[in-house]
Coordinates of C-alpha atoms in Angstrom, one line a residue:
M272 CA 77.4 126.9 85.8
Q273 CA 79.3 124.3 83.9
F274 CA 82.0 126.8 83.1
K275 CA 82.3 127.8 86.7
K276 CA 82.7 124.2 87.7
R277 CA 85.5 123.7 85.2
I278 CA 87.3 126.8 86.6
D279 CA 86.9 125.5 90.2
N280 CA 88.3 122.1 89.1
G281 CA 91.2 123.8 87.4
L282 CA 91.9 125.8 90.5
N283 CA 91.7 122.8 92.8
S284 CA 94.2 121.0 90.6
L285 CA 96.7 123.9 91.3
T286 CA 97.1 122.5 94.8
S287 CA 99.6 120.1 93.2
S288 CA 103.1 121.6 92.9
Y289 CA 103.6 119.8 89.6
Q290 CA 100.4 121.3 88.1
R291 CA 101.4 124.8 89.2
A292 CA 104.9 124.3 87.7
K293 CA 103.2 123.1 84.5
L294 CA 100.8 126.0 84.3
V295 CA 103.5 128.6 84.9
S296 CA 105.8 126.9 82.4
L297 CA 103.1 126.8 79.7
F298 CA 102.1 130.4 80.4
V299 CA 105.6 131.8 80.2
T300 CA 106.4 129.8 77.1
I301 CA 103.2 131.0 75.3
C302 CA 104.0 134.6 76.3
S303 CA 107.5 134.2 75.0
L304 CA 106.2 132.9 71.7
I305 CA 103.8 135.7 71.2
Y306 CA 106.5 138.2 72.3
H307 CA 109.2 136.8 69.9
T308 CA 106.7 136.7 67.0
G309 CA 105.9 140.4 67.6
I310 CA 109.5 141.4 68.1
C311 CA 110.4 139.5 64.9
I312 CA 108.0 141.5 62.9
F313 CA 109.2 144.6 64.6
F314 CA 112.8 144.0 63.7
F315 CA 111.9 143.4 60.1
A316 CA 110.0 146.7 60.0
I317 CA 112.9 148.7 61.4
H318 CA 115.4 146.8 59.1
V319 CA 117.5 145.2 61.9
K320 CA 117.8 142.0 59.9
Q321 CA 120.3 140.3 62.2
M322 CA 117.8 140.3 65.1
F323 CA 115.0 139.4 62.6
Y324 CA 116.8 136.2 61.7
Y325 CA 117.9 135.4 65.2
N326 CA 114.3 135.6 66.4
F327 CA 113.5 132.6 64.2
I328 CA 115.9 130.7 66.4
S329 CA 114.1 132.0 69.4
L330 CA 110.8 131.0 68.1
S331 CA 112.1 127.5 67.4
V332 CA 113.5 127.2 70.9
F333 CA 110.2 128.2 72.5
L334 CA 108.2 125.9 70.2
L335 CA 110.4 123.1 71.3
I336 CA 109.8 124.0 75.0
L337 CA 106.1 124.2 74.4
F338 CA 106.2 120.7 72.9
L339 CA 108.3 119.4 75.9
V340 CA 106.4 120.9 78.8
P341 CA 103.3 118.7 78.8
R342 CA 105.4 115.5 78.4
L343 CA 108.1 116.0 81.0
K344 CA 108.0 115.2 84.8
S345 CA 110.6 117.9 85.5
Y346 CA 110.9 121.3 83.9
I347 CA 114.6 121.9 84.7
L348 CA 115.8 121.1 81.2
P349 CA 113.3 123.3 79.3
Y350 CA 113.9 126.1 81.8
M351 CA 117.7 125.9 81.2
I352 CA 117.2 126.0 77.5
A353 CA 115.0 129.1 77.9
F354 CA 117.5 130.7 80.2
A355 CA 120.4 130.2 77.7
E356 CA 118.2 131.6 74.8
I357 CA 117.2 134.7 76.8
V358 CA 120.7 135.5 77.9
M359 CA 121.9 135.2 74.2
H360 CA 119.0 137.4 73.2
Q361 CA 120.0 140.0 75.7
V362 CA 123.6 140.1 74.4
L363 CA 122.5 140.7 70.9
A364 CA 119.7 143.1 71.9
D365 CA 122.2 145.2 73.9
Y366 CA 124.5 145.4 70.9
F367 CA 121.8 146.4 68.3
L368 CA 119.4 148.4 70.5
G369 CA 121.4 149.5 73.5
S370 CA 121.1 148.7 77.2
Y371 CA 118.3 151.2 77.6
S372 CA 115.9 148.8 75.8
S373 CA 115.7 146.8 79.1
F374 CA 115.7 143.3 77.6
H375 CA 117.6 142.3 80.7
S376 CA 114.4 142.6 82.7
F377 CA 113.5 139.1 81.4
I378 CA 116.7 137.8 83.1
L379 CA 115.3 139.2 86.4
L380 CA 112.1 137.3 85.7
L381 CA 114.0 134.0 85.2
G382 CA 115.6 134.5 88.6
L383 CA 112.2 134.6 90.3
L384 CA 110.6 131.6 88.7
P385 CA 112.9 128.6 89.5
F386 CA 111.4 128.1 93.0
I387 CA 108.0 127.6 91.3
I388 CA 109.0 125.6 88.3
F389 CA 111.6 123.4 89.9
E390 CA 109.1 122.2 92.6
N391 CA 111.1 120.5 95.3
K392 CA 114.5 120.7 93.7
K393 CA 115.5 123.8 95.7
K394 CA 119.2 123.4 95.4
Y395 CA 118.9 123.8 91.6
A396 CA 116.5 126.7 92.0
F397 CA 118.9 128.5 94.4
S398 CA 121.8 128.1 92.0
V399 CA 119.8 129.4 89.0
T400 CA 118.5 132.4 91.0
I401 CA 122.0 133.4 92.0
V402 CA 123.3 133.2 88.4
S403 CA 120.2 135.0 87.1
S404 CA 120.5 137.8 89.7
L405 CA 124.2 138.3 89.0
T406 CA 123.6 138.4 85.2
Y407 CA 120.8 140.9 85.6
I408 CA 123.0 143.1 87.8
Y409 CA 125.8 142.9 85.3
F410 CA 123.6 144.0 82.3
S411 CA 121.9 146.7 84.4
C412 CA 125.2 148.3 85.2
R413 CA 126.2 148.4 81.5
N414 CA 125.5 151.4 79.3
I415 CA 125.8 150.4 75.7
Q416 CA 124.7 152.7 72.9
P417 CA 122.5 151.2 70.1
Y418 CA 124.4 150.0 67.0
A419 CA 121.3 150.3 64.8
Q420 CA 120.0 153.7 63.9
I421 CA 116.7 153.8 65.6
S422 CA 114.7 156.7 66.9
P423 CA 114.6 157.3 70.7
G424 CA 110.8 157.0 70.7
I425 CA 111.0 153.5 69.3
I426 CA 113.7 152.5 71.8
F427 CA 111.5 153.9 74.6
A428 CA 108.5 151.9 73.3
I429 CA 110.6 148.7 73.4
R430 CA 111.7 149.5 76.9
C431 CA 108.1 150.0 78.1
V432 CA 106.9 146.7 76.4
N433 CA 109.8 144.7 77.9
I434 CA 109.2 146.0 81.4
S435 CA 105.4 145.8 81.1
L436 CA 105.6 142.2 80.0
T437 CA 107.9 141.2 82.8
V438 CA 105.7 142.9 85.4
F439 CA 102.6 141.2 83.9
I440 CA 104.1 137.7 84.1
I441 CA 105.2 138.4 87.7
V442 CA 101.8 139.6 88.7
F443 CA 100.1 136.7 87.0
V444 CA 102.2 134.2 89.0
I445 CA 101.5 136.1 92.2
L446 CA 97.8 136.0 91.5
I447 CA 97.9 132.3 90.7
Y448 CA 99.6 131.6 94.0
T449 CA 97.4 133.9 96.0
R450 CA 94.4 132.1 94.5
V451 CA 95.9 128.7 95.4
V452 CA 96.6 129.8 99.0
Y453 CA 93.0 131.0 99.2
R454 CA 91.6 127.8 97.9
I455 CA 93.7 125.7 100.3
E456 CA 92.7 127.8 103.2
Y457 CA 89.0 127.6 102.2
Y458 CA 89.3 123.8 101.8
L459 CA 91.0 123.4 105.2
Q460 CA 88.5 125.6 106.9
S461 CA 85.5 123.9 105.4
H462 CA 86.8 120.4 106.1
S463 CA 88.4 121.0 109.5
E464 CA 85.0 121.1 111.3
S465 CA 83.8 118.0 109.5
L466 CA 87.1 116.2 110.3
E467 CA 86.9 117.2 114.0
N468 CA 83.3 115.9 114.2
E469 CA 84.4 112.6 112.7
I470 CA 87.2 112.2 115.2
K471 CA 84.9 112.9 118.0
M472 CA 82.4 110.4 116.7
A473 CA 85.3 107.8 116.3
A474 CA 86.3 108.5 119.9
V475 CA 82.8 107.9 121.1
I476 CA 82.5 104.7 119.2
Q477 CA 85.8 103.5 120.5
Q478 CA 85.0 104.3 124.1
S479 CA 81.6 102.6 123.9
F480 CA 83.3 99.6 122.3
F481 CA 85.9 99.4 125.1
R482 CA 83.6 100.3 128.0
Q483 CA 82.9 97.4 130.4
E484 CA 81.2 97.1 133.8
V485 CA 83.7 96.0 136.4
D486 CA 81.7 96.8 139.5
D487 CA 80.0 93.4 139.6
I488 CA 83.1 91.3 139.7
K489 CA 83.5 89.0 142.7
K490 CA 86.7 88.7 144.7
Y491 CA 88.4 91.7 142.9
E492 CA 88.3 95.5 142.9
V493 CA 89.0 96.9 139.4
A494 CA 89.4 100.5 138.4
Y495 CA 90.9 102.1 135.4
F496 CA 91.7 105.5 133.8
S497 CA 92.4 106.1 130.1
R498 CA 92.9 109.3 128.3
P499 CA 94.0 109.6 124.6
M500 CA 96.5 112.1 123.4
V501 CA 94.0 112.9 120.7
G502 CA 90.4 112.0 120.3
V503 CA 91.0 108.3 119.4
S504 CA 93.3 106.2 121.6
G505 CA 96.0 103.7 120.6
D506 CA 95.8 102.2 124.1
L507 CA 93.7 99.1 124.4
Y508 CA 92.5 97.7 127.8
D509 CA 90.2 94.7 128.2
F510 CA 88.7 92.5 131.0
Y511 CA 87.8 88.9 130.3
K512 CA 84.8 87.9 132.4
S513 CA 82.5 84.9 132.8
G514 CA 79.4 86.4 134.5
E515 CA 80.7 87.8 137.8
K516 CA 84.0 86.0 137.6
L517 CA 87.1 87.8 136.3
D518 CA 89.2 85.4 134.2
G519 CA 91.9 87.8 133.1
L520 CA 92.7 91.3 131.8
G521 CA 95.1 92.9 129.4
I522 CA 96.6 96.2 128.4
F523 CA 98.1 96.9 125.0
D524 CA 99.6 99.9 123.2
V525 CA 99.4 100.1 119.4
S526 CA 102.2 102.0 117.8
G527 CA 101.4 105.5 116.5
H528 CA 98.6 107.8 117.4
G529 CA 95.2 108.9 116.1
I530 CA 92.6 107.3 114.0
S531 CA 94.9 104.6 112.4
S532 CA 96.1 103.2 115.7
G533 CA 92.6 103.5 117.1
L534 CA 91.2 101.4 114.3
V535 CA 93.9 98.8 114.9
T536 CA 92.9 98.6 118.6
M537 CA 89.4 97.7 117.6
L538 CA 90.7 94.9 115.3
V539 CA 93.1 93.3 117.8
K540 CA 90.6 93.6 120.7
N541 CA 88.4 90.9 119.2
I542 CA 91.4 88.7 118.2
I543 CA 92.8 88.8 121.8
H544 CA 89.4 88.1 123.4
Q545 CA 88.7 85.2 121.0
E546 CA 92.1 83.5 121.5
F547 CA 92.0 84.0 125.3
Y548 CA 88.9 81.8 125.5
N549 CA 89.6 79.5 122.6
E550 CA 92.7 78.1 124.3
K551 CA 91.7 77.6 127.9
D552 CA 94.0 74.6 128.3
S553 CA 97.1 76.3 126.8
E554 CA 99.6 78.3 128.7
L555 CA 99.3 82.0 128.2
W556 CA 102.5 82.3 126.1
E557 CA 101.0 79.9 123.6
I558 CA 97.9 82.1 123.4
V559 CA 100.0 85.2 122.8
N560 CA 101.9 83.4 120.0
K561 CA 98.6 82.7 118.3
I562 CA 97.5 86.3 118.9
N563 CA 100.7 87.5 117.2
D564 CA 100.1 85.2 114.2
R565 CA 96.5 86.4 113.7
V566 CA 97.3 90.0 114.1
I567 CA 100.0 89.8 111.4
E568 CA 97.6 88.0 109.1
E569 CA 94.5 90.0 109.6
K570 CA 96.0 93.5 109.6
G571 CA 97.7 92.8 106.3
E572 CA 99.8 95.7 105.0
I573 CA 99.0 97.9 108.0
Q574 CA 102.4 98.8 109.6
N575 CA 101.2 99.3 113.2
Y576 CA 102.4 96.8 115.9
L577 CA 101.6 96.6 119.5
T578 CA 103.1 95.9 122.9
G579 CA 101.1 94.5 125.8
V580 CA 100.6 92.6 129.0
L581 CA 98.1 89.7 129.1
V582 CA 97.1 88.3 132.5
R583 CA 95.1 85.2 133.4
L584 CA 93.7 84.8 136.9
F585 CA 93.4 81.6 139.0
D586 CA 92.1 81.1 142.5
D587 CA 95.3 82.0 144.3
K588 CA 97.8 83.0 141.6
L589 CA 98.1 84.8 138.3
E590 CA 99.8 84.0 135.0
L591 CA 101.3 86.9 133.1
V592 CA 103.0 87.4 129.6
D593 CA 104.7 90.6 128.7
A594 CA 105.2 91.4 125.0
G595 CA 107.6 94.3 124.9
H596 CA 105.5 96.4 127.3
P597 CA 106.6 98.2 130.5
A598 CA 106.6 95.8 133.4
P599 CA 103.5 96.1 135.7
I600 CA 103.8 96.7 139.5
L601 CA 102.9 93.9 141.9
Y602 CA 102.1 94.6 145.5
K603 CA 102.2 91.7 148.1
K604 CA 100.1 92.6 151.2
K605 CA 101.6 89.8 153.3
T606 CA 105.2 91.2 153.0
G607 CA 104.4 94.8 152.1
E608 CA 106.6 94.5 149.1
C609 CA 105.7 96.8 146.2
K610 CA 107.9 96.6 143.1
Y611 CA 108.0 96.2 139.3
V612 CA 107.5 92.6 138.1
E613 CA 110.8 91.1 137.0
L614 CA 110.3 89.9 133.5
G615 CA 111.7 86.7 132.2
K616 CA 115.0 87.1 130.3
K617 CA 113.8 84.8 127.6
S618 CA 110.8 86.9 126.6
V619 CA 111.5 88.7 123.4
G620 CA 109.4 90.7 120.9
V621 CA 106.3 92.7 120.4
I622 CA 103.0 91.7 118.6
G623 CA 102.2 92.2 114.9
I624 CA 105.6 92.5 113.1
A625 CA 105.9 89.9 110.2
G626 CA 109.2 88.1 110.0
F627 CA 110.3 89.3 113.5
P628 CA 111.3 86.4 115.7
V629 CA 109.4 86.4 119.0
F630 CA 109.5 84.3 122.2
Y631 CA 107.0 84.8 124.9
E632 CA 107.3 83.5 128.4
S633 CA 104.6 82.8 131.0
L634 CA 105.4 84.1 134.5
F635 CA 103.4 82.8 137.5
Y636 CA 102.9 84.7 140.8
D637 CA 101.0 84.1 143.9
F638 CA 98.0 86.4 144.1
E639 CA 96.2 86.5 147.5
D640 CA 93.7 88.7 149.3
G641 CA 95.0 92.3 149.5
D642 CA 97.5 91.8 146.7
E643 CA 97.4 94.3 143.8
L644 CA 98.6 94.4 140.2
I645 CA 99.0 97.8 138.5
L646 CA 99.1 97.8 134.7
F647 CA 99.9 101.0 132.7
S648 CA 100.9 102.2 129.2
D649 CA 104.3 103.8 128.5
G650 CA 102.6 107.2 128.1
V651 CA 102.3 107.2 131.9
I652 CA 106.1 107.1 132.6
D653 CA 107.1 109.0 129.5
I654 CA 104.9 112.1 130.1
Q655 CA 107.1 115.2 130.6
N656 CA 106.7 118.5 132.5
E657 CA 107.7 122.0 131.5
K658 CA 111.4 121.2 132.4
E659 CA 111.3 118.2 130.1
E660 CA 111.6 115.8 133.0
Y661 CA 109.9 112.4 132.7
F662 CA 107.4 111.3 135.2
G663 CA 109.3 108.0 135.2
K664 CA 109.1 104.7 137.0
E665 CA 110.2 105.9 140.4
R666 CA 107.5 108.6 140.7
L667 CA 104.8 106.1 139.5
L668 CA 106.0 103.5 142.0
E669 CA 105.9 106.1 144.8
A670 CA 102.4 107.2 143.9
V671 CA 101.3 103.6 144.1
R672 CA 103.0 102.9 147.5
V673 CA 101.6 105.9 149.3
N674 CA 98.0 105.0 148.4
I675 CA 98.2 101.2 148.5
E676 CA 95.6 100.8 151.3
K677 CA 92.9 102.8 149.5
T678 CA 90.3 101.4 147.2
A679 CA 91.2 100.7 143.6
A680 CA 89.2 103.6 142.4
E681 CA 90.8 106.0 144.8
Q682 CA 94.3 104.8 143.8
V683 CA 93.6 105.3 140.1
G684 CA 92.3 108.8 140.8
F685 CA 95.3 109.7 142.9
I686 CA 97.8 108.4 140.3
A687 CA 96.1 110.3 137.5
N688 CA 96.0 113.5 139.5
N689 CA 99.6 113.1 140.4
I690 CA 100.6 112.7 136.8
Y691 CA 98.7 115.8 135.7
S692 CA 100.0 117.9 138.6
F693 CA 103.5 116.8 137.5
C694 CA 103.2 117.7 133.9
G695 CA 101.4 121.1 134.6
T696 CA 100.5 123.0 131.5
R697 CA 102.5 120.8 129.1
E698 CA 100.3 118.6 126.9
Q699 CA 100.6 114.9 127.1
N700 CA 102.7 113.3 124.3
D701 CA 101.1 109.9 124.3
D702 CA 98.0 108.0 125.3
L703 CA 97.6 107.3 129.0
T704 CA 96.1 104.2 130.6
I705 CA 96.2 102.9 134.2
I706 CA 94.5 99.8 135.6
V707 CA 94.5 98.8 139.2
L708 CA 93.5 95.2 140.1
K709 CA 93.0 94.5 143.8
K710 CA 92.1 91.1 145.2

């Protein structure tokens, strides 16, 4: 059991490209040492003393490589040393034993290994493979007769050993990589279901964390639609209530997608809510300034930032601050005017980037009975159809205009259906959120 566990741990470590390169380098070096020891004894036995003495150089080279491999972060240097030694060995072997002995099969092997041993340094691997292949072709096309007087049977035996050893090493490497692929596939398969369940659970937690009752609000109709690109959304929407009174609302979009941005939304939701009520006597731009400072401080090294619109409601007007977010749509019932809010020219910056200069501006608008404010995330206007056309601001504005007399819930439903009819079978490329506030 303990032995099996060690094997499994060893196989799991092979998912690292460095560990695979190290294993292959050690294996090939040990095989070369054993081979050169045997061939050294063999040349002594058949009285080819020149090759006998040269093999001591070969043994020294591979002992050096064996010493270097565990200590190096890159195996390019020992590989090039081995390559030079094997080519020299081939030249001498051809001279003494003839080209039939097939020593050049090791040059073919060297041309196949660089993409494994060099890890991500593909440009070096490609160059070595070309040189190795051309060298192998050159020696394969030569027909040199043996200088030493050796029987054909011995030469045939040498040829079989050389080819067999080359094939054995190639098969070993293939088996290692086949096993690695199997282990990776098994790991992904066994963990994908668990990961999917965790994402679903995170989405449920986030949705329950954001969910609010908006049917009991006096003087306003509120409806919203939110759908994440993946299970967890980077869009944040919130309503600030005192009993049945709606004090304000906000929509924010955290950079990125998935779990990381979803976790940031849960962090900043509390910050925004606290600062909104802690500074009742301050203008909204001052509150957003404090929100920015707190988000930078509390998220620490997390790189995500957010854009957003924060709105505070009064009896007959609203105060709005836009922090790098798409401008909302404002409908005035008295005049029938429906258009995007003109943001202040002085307002600069998003929320949550340390060292980035920001300037937020409070904008005030009359907000009377029948008036509406439509907030949305950039995923709404950036969604594309099969022709790669954007839904865009004009289509959104038109969808709002043609349904402006309906209830807030009906408007949100119509806009959402309009968006998905437009994009067809193409998947959404961002989180989508729409809020309709009708007085």
